[in-house]
PDB file of N, CA and C in Angstrom:
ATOM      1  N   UNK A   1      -2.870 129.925 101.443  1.00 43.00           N
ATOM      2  CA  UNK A   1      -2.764 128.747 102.276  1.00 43.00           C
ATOM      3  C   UNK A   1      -2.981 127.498 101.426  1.00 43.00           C
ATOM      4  N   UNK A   2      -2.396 126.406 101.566  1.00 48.00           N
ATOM      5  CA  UNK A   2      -2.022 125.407 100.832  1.00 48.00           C
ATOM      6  C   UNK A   2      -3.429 124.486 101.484  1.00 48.00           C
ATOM      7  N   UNK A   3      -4.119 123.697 100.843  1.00 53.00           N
ATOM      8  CA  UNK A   3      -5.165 122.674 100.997  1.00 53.00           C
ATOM      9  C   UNK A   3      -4.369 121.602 101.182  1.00 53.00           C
ATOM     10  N   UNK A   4      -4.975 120.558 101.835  1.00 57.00           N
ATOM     11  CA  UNK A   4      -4.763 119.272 101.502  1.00 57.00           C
ATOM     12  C   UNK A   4      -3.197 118.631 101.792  1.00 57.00           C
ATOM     13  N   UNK A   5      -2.755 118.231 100.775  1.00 58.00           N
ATOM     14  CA  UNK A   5      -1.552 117.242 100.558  1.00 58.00           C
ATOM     15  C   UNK A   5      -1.070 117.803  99.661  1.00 58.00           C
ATOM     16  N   UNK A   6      -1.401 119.191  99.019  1.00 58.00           N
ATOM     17  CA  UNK A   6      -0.693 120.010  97.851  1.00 58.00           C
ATOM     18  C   UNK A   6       0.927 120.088  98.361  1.00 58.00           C
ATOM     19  N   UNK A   7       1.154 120.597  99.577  1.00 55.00           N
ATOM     20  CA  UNK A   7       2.410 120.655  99.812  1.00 55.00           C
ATOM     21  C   UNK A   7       3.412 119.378  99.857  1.00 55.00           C
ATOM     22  N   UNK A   8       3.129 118.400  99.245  1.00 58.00           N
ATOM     23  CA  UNK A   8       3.497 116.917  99.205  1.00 58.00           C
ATOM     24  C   UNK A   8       3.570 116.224  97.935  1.00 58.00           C
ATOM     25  N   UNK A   9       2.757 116.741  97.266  1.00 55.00           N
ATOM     26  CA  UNK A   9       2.257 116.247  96.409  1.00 55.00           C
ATOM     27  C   UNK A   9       2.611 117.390  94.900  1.00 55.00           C
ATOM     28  N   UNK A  10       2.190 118.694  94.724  1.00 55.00           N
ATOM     29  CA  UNK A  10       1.968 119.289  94.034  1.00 55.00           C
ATOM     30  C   UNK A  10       3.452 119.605  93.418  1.00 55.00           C
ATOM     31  N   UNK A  11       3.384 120.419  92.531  1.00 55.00           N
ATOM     32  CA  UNK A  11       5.247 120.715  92.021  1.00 55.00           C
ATOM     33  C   UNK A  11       5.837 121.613  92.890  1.00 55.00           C
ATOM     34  N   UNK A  12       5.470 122.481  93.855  1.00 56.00           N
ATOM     35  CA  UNK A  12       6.469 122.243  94.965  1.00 56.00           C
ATOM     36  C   UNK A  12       7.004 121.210  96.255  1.00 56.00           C
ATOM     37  N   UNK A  13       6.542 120.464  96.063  1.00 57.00           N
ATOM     38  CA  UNK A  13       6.902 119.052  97.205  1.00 57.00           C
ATOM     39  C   UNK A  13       8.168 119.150  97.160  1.00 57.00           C
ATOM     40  N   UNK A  14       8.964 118.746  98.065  1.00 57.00           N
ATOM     41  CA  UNK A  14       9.935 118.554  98.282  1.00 57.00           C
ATOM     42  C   UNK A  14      10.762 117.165  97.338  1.00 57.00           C
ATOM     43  N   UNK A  15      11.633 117.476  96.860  1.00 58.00           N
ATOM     44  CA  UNK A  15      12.539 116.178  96.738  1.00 58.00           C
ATOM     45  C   UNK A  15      13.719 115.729  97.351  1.00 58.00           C
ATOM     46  N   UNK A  16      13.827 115.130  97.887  1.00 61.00           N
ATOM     47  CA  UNK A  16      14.767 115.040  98.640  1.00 61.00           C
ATOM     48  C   UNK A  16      15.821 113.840  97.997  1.00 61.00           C
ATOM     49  N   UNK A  17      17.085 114.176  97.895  1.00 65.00           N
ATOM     50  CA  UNK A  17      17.885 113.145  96.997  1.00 65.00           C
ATOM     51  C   UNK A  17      18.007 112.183  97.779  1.00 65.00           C
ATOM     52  N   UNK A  18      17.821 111.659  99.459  1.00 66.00           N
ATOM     53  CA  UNK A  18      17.861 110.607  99.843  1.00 66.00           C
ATOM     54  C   UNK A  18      16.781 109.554  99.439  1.00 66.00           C
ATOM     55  N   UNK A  19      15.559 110.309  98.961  1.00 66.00           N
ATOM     56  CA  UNK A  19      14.084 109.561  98.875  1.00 66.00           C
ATOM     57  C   UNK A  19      14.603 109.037  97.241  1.00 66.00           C
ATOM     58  N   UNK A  20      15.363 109.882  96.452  1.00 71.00           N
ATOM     59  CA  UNK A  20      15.356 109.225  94.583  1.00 71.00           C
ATOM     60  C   UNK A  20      16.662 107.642  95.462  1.00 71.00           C
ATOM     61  N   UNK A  21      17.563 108.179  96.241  1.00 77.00           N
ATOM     62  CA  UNK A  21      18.420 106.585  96.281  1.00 77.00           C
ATOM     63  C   UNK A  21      17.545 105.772  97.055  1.00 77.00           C
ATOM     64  N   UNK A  22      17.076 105.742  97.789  1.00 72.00           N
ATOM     65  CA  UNK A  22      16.321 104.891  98.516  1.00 72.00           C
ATOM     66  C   UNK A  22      15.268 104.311  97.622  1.00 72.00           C
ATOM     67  N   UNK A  23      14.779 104.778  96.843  1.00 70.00           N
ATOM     68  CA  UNK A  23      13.787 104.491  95.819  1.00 70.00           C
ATOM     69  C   UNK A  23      14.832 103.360  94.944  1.00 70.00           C
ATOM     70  N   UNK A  24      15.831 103.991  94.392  1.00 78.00           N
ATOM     71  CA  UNK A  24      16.323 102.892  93.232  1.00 78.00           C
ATOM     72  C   UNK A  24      16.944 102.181  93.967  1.00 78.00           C
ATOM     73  N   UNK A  25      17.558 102.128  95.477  1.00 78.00           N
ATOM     74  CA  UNK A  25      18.157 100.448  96.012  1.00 78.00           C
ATOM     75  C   UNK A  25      16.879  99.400  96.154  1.00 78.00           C
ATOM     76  N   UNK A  26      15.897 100.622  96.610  1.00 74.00           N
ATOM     77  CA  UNK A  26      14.497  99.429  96.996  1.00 74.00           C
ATOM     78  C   UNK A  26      13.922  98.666  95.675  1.00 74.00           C
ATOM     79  N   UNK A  27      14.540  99.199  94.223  1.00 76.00           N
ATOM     80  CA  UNK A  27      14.394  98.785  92.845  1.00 76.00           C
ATOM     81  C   UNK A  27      14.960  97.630  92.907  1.00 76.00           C
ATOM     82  N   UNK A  28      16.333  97.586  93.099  1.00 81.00           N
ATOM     83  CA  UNK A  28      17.338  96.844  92.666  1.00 81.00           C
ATOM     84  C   UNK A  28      16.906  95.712  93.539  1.00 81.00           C
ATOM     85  N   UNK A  29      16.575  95.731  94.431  1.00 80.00           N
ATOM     86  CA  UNK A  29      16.591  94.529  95.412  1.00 80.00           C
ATOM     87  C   UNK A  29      15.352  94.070  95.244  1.00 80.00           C
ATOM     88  N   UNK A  30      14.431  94.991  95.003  1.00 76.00           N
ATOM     89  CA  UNK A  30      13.198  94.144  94.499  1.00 76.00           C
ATOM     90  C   UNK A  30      13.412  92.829  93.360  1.00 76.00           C
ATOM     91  N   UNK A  31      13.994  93.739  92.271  1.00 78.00           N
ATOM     92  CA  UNK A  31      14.437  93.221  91.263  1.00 78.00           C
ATOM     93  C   UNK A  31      15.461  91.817  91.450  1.00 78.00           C
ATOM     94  N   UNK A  32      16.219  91.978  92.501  1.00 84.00           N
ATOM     95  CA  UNK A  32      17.089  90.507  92.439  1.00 84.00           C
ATOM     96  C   UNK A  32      16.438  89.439  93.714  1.00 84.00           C
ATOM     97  N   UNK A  33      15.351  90.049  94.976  1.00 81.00           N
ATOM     98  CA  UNK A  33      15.137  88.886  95.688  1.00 81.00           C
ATOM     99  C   UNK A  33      13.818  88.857  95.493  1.00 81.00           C
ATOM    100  N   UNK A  34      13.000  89.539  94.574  1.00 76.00           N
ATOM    101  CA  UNK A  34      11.323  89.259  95.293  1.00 76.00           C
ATOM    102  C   UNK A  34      10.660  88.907  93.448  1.00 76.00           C
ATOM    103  N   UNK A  35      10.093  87.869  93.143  1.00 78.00           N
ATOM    104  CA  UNK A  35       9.425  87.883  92.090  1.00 78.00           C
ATOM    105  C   UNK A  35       8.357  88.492  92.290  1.00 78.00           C
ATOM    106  N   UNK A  36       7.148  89.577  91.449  1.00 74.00           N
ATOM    107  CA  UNK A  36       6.529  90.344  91.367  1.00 74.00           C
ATOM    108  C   UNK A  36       5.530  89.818  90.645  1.00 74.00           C
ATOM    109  N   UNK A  37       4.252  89.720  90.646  1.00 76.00           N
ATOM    110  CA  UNK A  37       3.124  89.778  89.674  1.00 76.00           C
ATOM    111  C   UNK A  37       2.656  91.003  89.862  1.00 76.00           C
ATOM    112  N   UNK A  38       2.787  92.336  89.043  1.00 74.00           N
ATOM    113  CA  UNK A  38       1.893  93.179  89.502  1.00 74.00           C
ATOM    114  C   UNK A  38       1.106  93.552  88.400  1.00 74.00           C
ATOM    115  N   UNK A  39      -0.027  93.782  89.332  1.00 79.00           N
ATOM    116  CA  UNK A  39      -1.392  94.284  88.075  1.00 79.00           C
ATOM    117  C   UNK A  39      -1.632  95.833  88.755  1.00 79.00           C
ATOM    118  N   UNK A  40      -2.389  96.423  87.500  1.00 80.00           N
ATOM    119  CA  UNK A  40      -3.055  97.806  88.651  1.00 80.00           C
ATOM    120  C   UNK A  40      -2.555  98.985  88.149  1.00 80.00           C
ATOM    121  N   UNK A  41      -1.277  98.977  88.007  1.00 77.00           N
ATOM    122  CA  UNK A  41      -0.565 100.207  87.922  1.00 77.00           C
ATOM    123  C   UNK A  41      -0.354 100.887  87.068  1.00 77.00           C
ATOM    124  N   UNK A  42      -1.455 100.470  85.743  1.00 81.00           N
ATOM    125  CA  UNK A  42      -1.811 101.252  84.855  1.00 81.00           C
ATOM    126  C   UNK A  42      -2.909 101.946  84.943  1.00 81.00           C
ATOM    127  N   UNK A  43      -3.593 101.535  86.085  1.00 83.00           N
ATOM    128  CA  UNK A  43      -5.242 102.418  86.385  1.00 83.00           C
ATOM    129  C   UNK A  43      -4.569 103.782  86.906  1.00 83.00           C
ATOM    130  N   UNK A  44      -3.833 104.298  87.401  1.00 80.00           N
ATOM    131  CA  UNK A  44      -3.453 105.472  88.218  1.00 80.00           C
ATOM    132  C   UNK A  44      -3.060 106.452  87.180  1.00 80.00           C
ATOM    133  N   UNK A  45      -3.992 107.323  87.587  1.00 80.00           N
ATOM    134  CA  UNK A  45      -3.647 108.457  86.679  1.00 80.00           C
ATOM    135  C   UNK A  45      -2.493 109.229  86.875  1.00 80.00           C
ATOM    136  N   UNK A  46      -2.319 109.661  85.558  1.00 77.00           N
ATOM    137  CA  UNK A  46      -0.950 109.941  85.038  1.00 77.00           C
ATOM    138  C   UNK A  46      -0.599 111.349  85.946  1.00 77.00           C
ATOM    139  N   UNK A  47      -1.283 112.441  86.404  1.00 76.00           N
ATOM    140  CA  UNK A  47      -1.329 113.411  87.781  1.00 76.00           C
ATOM    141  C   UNK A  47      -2.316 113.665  88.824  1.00 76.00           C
ATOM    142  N   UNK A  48      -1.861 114.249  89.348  1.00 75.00           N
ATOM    143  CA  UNK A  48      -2.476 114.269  90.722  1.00 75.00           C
ATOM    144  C   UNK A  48      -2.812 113.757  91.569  1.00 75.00           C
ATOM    145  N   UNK A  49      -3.076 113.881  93.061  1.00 74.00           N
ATOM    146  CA  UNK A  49      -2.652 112.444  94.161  1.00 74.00           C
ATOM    147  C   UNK A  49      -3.970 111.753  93.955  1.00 74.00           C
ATOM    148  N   UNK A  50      -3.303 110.986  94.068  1.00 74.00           N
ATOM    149  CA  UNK A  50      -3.923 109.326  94.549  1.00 74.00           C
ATOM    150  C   UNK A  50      -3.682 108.730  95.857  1.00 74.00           C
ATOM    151  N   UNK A  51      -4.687 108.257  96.620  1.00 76.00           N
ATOM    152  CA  UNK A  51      -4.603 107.687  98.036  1.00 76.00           C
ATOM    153  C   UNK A  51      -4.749 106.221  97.074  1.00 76.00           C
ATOM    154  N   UNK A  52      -3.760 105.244  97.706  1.00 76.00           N
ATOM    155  CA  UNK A  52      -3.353 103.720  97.847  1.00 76.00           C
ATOM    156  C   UNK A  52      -3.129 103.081  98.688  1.00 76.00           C
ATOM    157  N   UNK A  53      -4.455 102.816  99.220  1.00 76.00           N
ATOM    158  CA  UNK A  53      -4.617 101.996 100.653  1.00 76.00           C
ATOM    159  C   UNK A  53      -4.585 100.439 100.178  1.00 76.00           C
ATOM    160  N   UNK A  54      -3.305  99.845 100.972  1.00 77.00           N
ATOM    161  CA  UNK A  54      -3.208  98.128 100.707  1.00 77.00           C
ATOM    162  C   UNK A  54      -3.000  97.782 101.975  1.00 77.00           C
ATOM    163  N   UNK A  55      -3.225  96.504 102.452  1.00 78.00           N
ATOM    164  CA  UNK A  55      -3.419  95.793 103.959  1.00 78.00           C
ATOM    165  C   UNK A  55      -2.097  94.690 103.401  1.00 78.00           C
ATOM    166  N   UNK A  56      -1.155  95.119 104.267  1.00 79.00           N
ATOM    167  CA  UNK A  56       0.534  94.241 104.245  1.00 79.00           C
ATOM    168  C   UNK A  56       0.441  93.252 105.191  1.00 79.00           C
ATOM    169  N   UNK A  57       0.800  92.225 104.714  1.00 82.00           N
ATOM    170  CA  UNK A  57       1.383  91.181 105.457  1.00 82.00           C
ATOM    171  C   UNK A  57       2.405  91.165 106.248  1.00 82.00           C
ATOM    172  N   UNK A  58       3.247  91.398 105.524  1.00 81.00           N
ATOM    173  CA  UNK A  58       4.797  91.307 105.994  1.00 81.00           C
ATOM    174  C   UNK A  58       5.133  92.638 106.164  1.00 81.00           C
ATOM    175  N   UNK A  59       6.177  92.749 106.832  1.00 76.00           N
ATOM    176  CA  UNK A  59       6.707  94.388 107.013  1.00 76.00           C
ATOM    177  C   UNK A  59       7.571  94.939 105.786  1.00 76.00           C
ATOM    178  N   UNK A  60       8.223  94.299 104.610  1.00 75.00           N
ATOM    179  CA  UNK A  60       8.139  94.392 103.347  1.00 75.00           C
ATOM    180  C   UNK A  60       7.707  95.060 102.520  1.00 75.00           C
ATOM    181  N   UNK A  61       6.422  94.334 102.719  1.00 79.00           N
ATOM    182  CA  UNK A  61       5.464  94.907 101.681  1.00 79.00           C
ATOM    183  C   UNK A  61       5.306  96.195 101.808  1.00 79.00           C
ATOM    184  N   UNK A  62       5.398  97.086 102.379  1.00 77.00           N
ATOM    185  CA  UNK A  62       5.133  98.836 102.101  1.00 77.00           C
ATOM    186  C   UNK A  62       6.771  99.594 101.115  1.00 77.00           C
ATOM    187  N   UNK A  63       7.814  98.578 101.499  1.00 73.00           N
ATOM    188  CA  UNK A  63       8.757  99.138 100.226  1.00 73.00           C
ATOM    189  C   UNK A  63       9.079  98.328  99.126  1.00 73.00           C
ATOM    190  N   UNK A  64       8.326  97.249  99.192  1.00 76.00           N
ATOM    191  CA  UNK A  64       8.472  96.938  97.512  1.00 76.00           C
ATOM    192  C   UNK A  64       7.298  97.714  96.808  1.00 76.00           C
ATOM    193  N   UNK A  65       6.333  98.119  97.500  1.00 77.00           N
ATOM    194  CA  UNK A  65       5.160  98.763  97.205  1.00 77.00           C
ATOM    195  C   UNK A  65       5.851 100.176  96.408  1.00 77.00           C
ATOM    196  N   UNK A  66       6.875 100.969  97.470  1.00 72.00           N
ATOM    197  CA  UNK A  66       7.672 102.383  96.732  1.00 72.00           C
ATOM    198  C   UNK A  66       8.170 102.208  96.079  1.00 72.00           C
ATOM    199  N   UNK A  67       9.139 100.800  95.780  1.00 69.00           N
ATOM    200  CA  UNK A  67       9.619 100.469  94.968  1.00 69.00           C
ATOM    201  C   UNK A  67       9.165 100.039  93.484  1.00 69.00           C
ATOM    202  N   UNK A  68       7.963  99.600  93.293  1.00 72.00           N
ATOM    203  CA  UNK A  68       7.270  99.409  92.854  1.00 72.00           C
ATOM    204  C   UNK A  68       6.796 100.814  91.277  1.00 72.00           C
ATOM    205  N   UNK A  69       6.751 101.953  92.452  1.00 72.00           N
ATOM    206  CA  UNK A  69       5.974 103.219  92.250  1.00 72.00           C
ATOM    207  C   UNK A  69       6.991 104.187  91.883  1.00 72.00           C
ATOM    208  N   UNK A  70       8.539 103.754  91.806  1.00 61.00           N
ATOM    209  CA  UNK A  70       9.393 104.559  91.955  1.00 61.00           C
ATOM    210  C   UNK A  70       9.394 105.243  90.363  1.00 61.00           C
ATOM    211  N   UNK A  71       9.368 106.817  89.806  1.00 62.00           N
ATOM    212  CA  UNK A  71       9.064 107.077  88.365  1.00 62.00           C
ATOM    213  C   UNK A  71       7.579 107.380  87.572  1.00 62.00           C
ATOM    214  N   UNK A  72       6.628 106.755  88.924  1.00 62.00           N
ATOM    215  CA  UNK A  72       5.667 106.440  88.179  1.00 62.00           C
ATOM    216  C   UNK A  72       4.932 107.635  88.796  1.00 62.00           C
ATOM    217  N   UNK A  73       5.207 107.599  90.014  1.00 67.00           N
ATOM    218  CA  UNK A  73       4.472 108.659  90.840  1.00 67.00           C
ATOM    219  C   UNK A  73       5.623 108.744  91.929  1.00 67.00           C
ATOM    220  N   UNK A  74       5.473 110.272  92.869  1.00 70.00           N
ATOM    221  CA  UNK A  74       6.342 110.775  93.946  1.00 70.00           C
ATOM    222  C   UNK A  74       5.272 110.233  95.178  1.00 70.00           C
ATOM    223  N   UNK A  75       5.805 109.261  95.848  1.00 73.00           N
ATOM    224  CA  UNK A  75       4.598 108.785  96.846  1.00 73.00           C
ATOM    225  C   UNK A  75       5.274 108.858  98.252  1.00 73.00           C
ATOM    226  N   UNK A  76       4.378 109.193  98.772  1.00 76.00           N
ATOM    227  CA  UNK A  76       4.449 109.995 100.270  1.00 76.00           C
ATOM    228  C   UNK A  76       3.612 108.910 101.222  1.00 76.00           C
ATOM    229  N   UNK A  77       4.246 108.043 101.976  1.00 78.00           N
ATOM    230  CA  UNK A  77       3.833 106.680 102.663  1.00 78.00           C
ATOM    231  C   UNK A  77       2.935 107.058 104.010  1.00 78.00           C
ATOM    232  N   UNK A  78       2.504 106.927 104.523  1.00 83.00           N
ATOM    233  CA  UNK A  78       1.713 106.773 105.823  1.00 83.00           C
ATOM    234  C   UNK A  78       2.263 105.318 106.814  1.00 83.00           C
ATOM    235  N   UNK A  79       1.801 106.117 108.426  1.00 85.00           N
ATOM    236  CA  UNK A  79       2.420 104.619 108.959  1.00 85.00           C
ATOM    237  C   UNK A  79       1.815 104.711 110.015  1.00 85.00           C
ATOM    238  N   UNK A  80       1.269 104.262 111.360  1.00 87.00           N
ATOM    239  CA  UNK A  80       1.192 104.210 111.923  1.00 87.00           C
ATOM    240  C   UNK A  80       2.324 105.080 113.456  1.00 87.00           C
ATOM    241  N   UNK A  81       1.106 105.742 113.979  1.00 89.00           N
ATOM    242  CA  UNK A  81       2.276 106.700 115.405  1.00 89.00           C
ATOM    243  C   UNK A  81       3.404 105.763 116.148  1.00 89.00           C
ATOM    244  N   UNK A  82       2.959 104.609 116.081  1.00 90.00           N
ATOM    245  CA  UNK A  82       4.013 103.994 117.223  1.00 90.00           C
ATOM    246  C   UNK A  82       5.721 103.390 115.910  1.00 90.00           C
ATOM    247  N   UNK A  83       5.429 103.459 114.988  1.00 86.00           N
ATOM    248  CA  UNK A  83       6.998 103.742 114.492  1.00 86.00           C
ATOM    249  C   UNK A  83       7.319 104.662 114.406  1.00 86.00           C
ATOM    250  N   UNK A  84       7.452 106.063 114.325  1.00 87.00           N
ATOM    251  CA  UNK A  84       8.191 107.493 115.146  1.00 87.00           C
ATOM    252  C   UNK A  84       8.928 106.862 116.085  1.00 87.00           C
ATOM    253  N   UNK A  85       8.803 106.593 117.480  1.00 89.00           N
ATOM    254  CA  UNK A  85       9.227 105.853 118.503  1.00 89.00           C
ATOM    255  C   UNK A  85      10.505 105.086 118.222  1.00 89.00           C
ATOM    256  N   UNK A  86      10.472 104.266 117.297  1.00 86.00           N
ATOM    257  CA  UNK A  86      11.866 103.437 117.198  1.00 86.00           C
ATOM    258  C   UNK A  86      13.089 104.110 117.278  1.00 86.00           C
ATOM    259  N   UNK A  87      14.100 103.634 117.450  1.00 88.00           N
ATOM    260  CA  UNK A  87      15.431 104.255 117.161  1.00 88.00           C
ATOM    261  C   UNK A  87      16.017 104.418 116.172  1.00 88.00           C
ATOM    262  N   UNK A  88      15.940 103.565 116.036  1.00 86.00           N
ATOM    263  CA  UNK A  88      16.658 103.333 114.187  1.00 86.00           C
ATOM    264  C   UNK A  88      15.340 103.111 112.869  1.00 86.00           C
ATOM    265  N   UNK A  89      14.414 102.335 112.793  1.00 81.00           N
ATOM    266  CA  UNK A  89      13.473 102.885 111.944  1.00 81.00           C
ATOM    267  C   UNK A  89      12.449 104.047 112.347  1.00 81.00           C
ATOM    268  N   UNK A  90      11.989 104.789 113.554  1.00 84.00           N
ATOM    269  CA  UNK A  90      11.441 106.106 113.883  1.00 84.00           C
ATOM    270  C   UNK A  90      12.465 107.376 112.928  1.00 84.00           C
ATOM    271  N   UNK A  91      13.545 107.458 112.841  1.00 80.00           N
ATOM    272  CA  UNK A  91      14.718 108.292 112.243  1.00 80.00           C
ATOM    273  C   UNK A  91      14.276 107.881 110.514  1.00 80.00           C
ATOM    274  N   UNK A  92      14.609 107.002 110.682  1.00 77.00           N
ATOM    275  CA  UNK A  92      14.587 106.819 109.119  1.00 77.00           C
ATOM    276  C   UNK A  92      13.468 106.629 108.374  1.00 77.00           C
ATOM    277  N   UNK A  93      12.198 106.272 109.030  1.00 77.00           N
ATOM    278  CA  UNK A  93      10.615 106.699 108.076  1.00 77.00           C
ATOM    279  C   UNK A  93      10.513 108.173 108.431  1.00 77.00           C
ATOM    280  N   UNK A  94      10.369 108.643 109.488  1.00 76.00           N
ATOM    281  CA  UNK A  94      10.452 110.310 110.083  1.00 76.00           C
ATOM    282  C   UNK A  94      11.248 111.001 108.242  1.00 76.00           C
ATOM    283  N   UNK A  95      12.377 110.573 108.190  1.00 72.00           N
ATOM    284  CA  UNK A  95      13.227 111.201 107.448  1.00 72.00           C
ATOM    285  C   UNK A  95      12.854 111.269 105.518  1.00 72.00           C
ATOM    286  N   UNK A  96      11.851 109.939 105.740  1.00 70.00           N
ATOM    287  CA  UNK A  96      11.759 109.718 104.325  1.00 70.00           C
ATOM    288  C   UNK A  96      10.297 110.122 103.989  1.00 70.00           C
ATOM    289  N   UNK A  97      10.020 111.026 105.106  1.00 74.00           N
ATOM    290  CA  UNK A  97       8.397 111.881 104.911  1.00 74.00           C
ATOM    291  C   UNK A  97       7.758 111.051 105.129  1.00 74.00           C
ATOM    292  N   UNK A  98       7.077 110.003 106.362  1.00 80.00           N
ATOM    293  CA  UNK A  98       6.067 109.626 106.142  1.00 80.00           C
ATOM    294  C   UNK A  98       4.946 110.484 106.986  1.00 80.00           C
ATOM    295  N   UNK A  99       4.011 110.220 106.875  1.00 84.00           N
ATOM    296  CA  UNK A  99       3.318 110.966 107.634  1.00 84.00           C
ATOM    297  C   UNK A  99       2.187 109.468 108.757  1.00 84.00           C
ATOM    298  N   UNK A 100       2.253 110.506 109.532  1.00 87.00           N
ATOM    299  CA  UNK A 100       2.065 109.203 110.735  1.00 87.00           C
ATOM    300  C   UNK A 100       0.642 109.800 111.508  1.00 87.00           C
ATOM    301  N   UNK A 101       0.007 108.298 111.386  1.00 89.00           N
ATOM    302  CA  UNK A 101      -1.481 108.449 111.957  1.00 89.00           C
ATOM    303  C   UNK A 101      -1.803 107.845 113.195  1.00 89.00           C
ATOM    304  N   UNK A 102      -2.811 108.451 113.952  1.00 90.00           N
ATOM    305  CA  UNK A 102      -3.121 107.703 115.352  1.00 90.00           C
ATOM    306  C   UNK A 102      -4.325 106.415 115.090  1.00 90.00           C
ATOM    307  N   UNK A 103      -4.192 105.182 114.973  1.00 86.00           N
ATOM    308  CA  UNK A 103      -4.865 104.147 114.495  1.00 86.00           C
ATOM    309  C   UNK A 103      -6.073 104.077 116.035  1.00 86.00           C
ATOM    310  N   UNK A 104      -7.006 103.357 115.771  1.00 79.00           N
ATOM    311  CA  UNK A 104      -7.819 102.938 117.025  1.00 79.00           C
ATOM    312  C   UNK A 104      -8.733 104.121 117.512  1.00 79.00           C
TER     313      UNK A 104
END
């Protein structure tokens, strides 16, 4: 029986080739609309998971964040239960593995 986030995380996790394109458009566009200062992202060790809890402003900020991470690490997002629900983003975080928590 698998512990934890091994099944997510470990070298059997899934890859899914929609999560590597989605990763490099969220590159590219980082790269041409958002200037970046980033610090930090040399503290993260080079294996095994890491929890990266950041408080977003904008609704943005959680994929320039993947974008960010894309190469560096395989990162598996968290979100809140009430986006499942949507129509069109419930499908498409659902799809890109996030895993969804009951807040409150």
């Amino acid at each position: 029986m698998k512990q934890g986030f091994d099944h997510l995380t470990g070298p059997d996790a899934p890859r899914r080739w929609g999560r590597r394109f989605w990763h490099w458009a969220l590159q590219m566009l980082i790269r041409i609309l958002v200037r970046i200062d980033q610090q930090g992202v040399e503290r993260l060790p080079e294996a095994g998971p890491v929890l990266l809890y950041y408080n977003h402003i904008h609704y943005v900020d959680p994929f320039v964040i993947v974008g960010l991470l894309r190469g560096k690490r395989y990162v598996v997002p968290i979100a809140k239960r009430e986006l499942a629900s949507g129509p069109i983003i419930g499908k498409w975080v659902s799809w890109f593995g996030v895993i969804y928590v009951e807040r409150g």
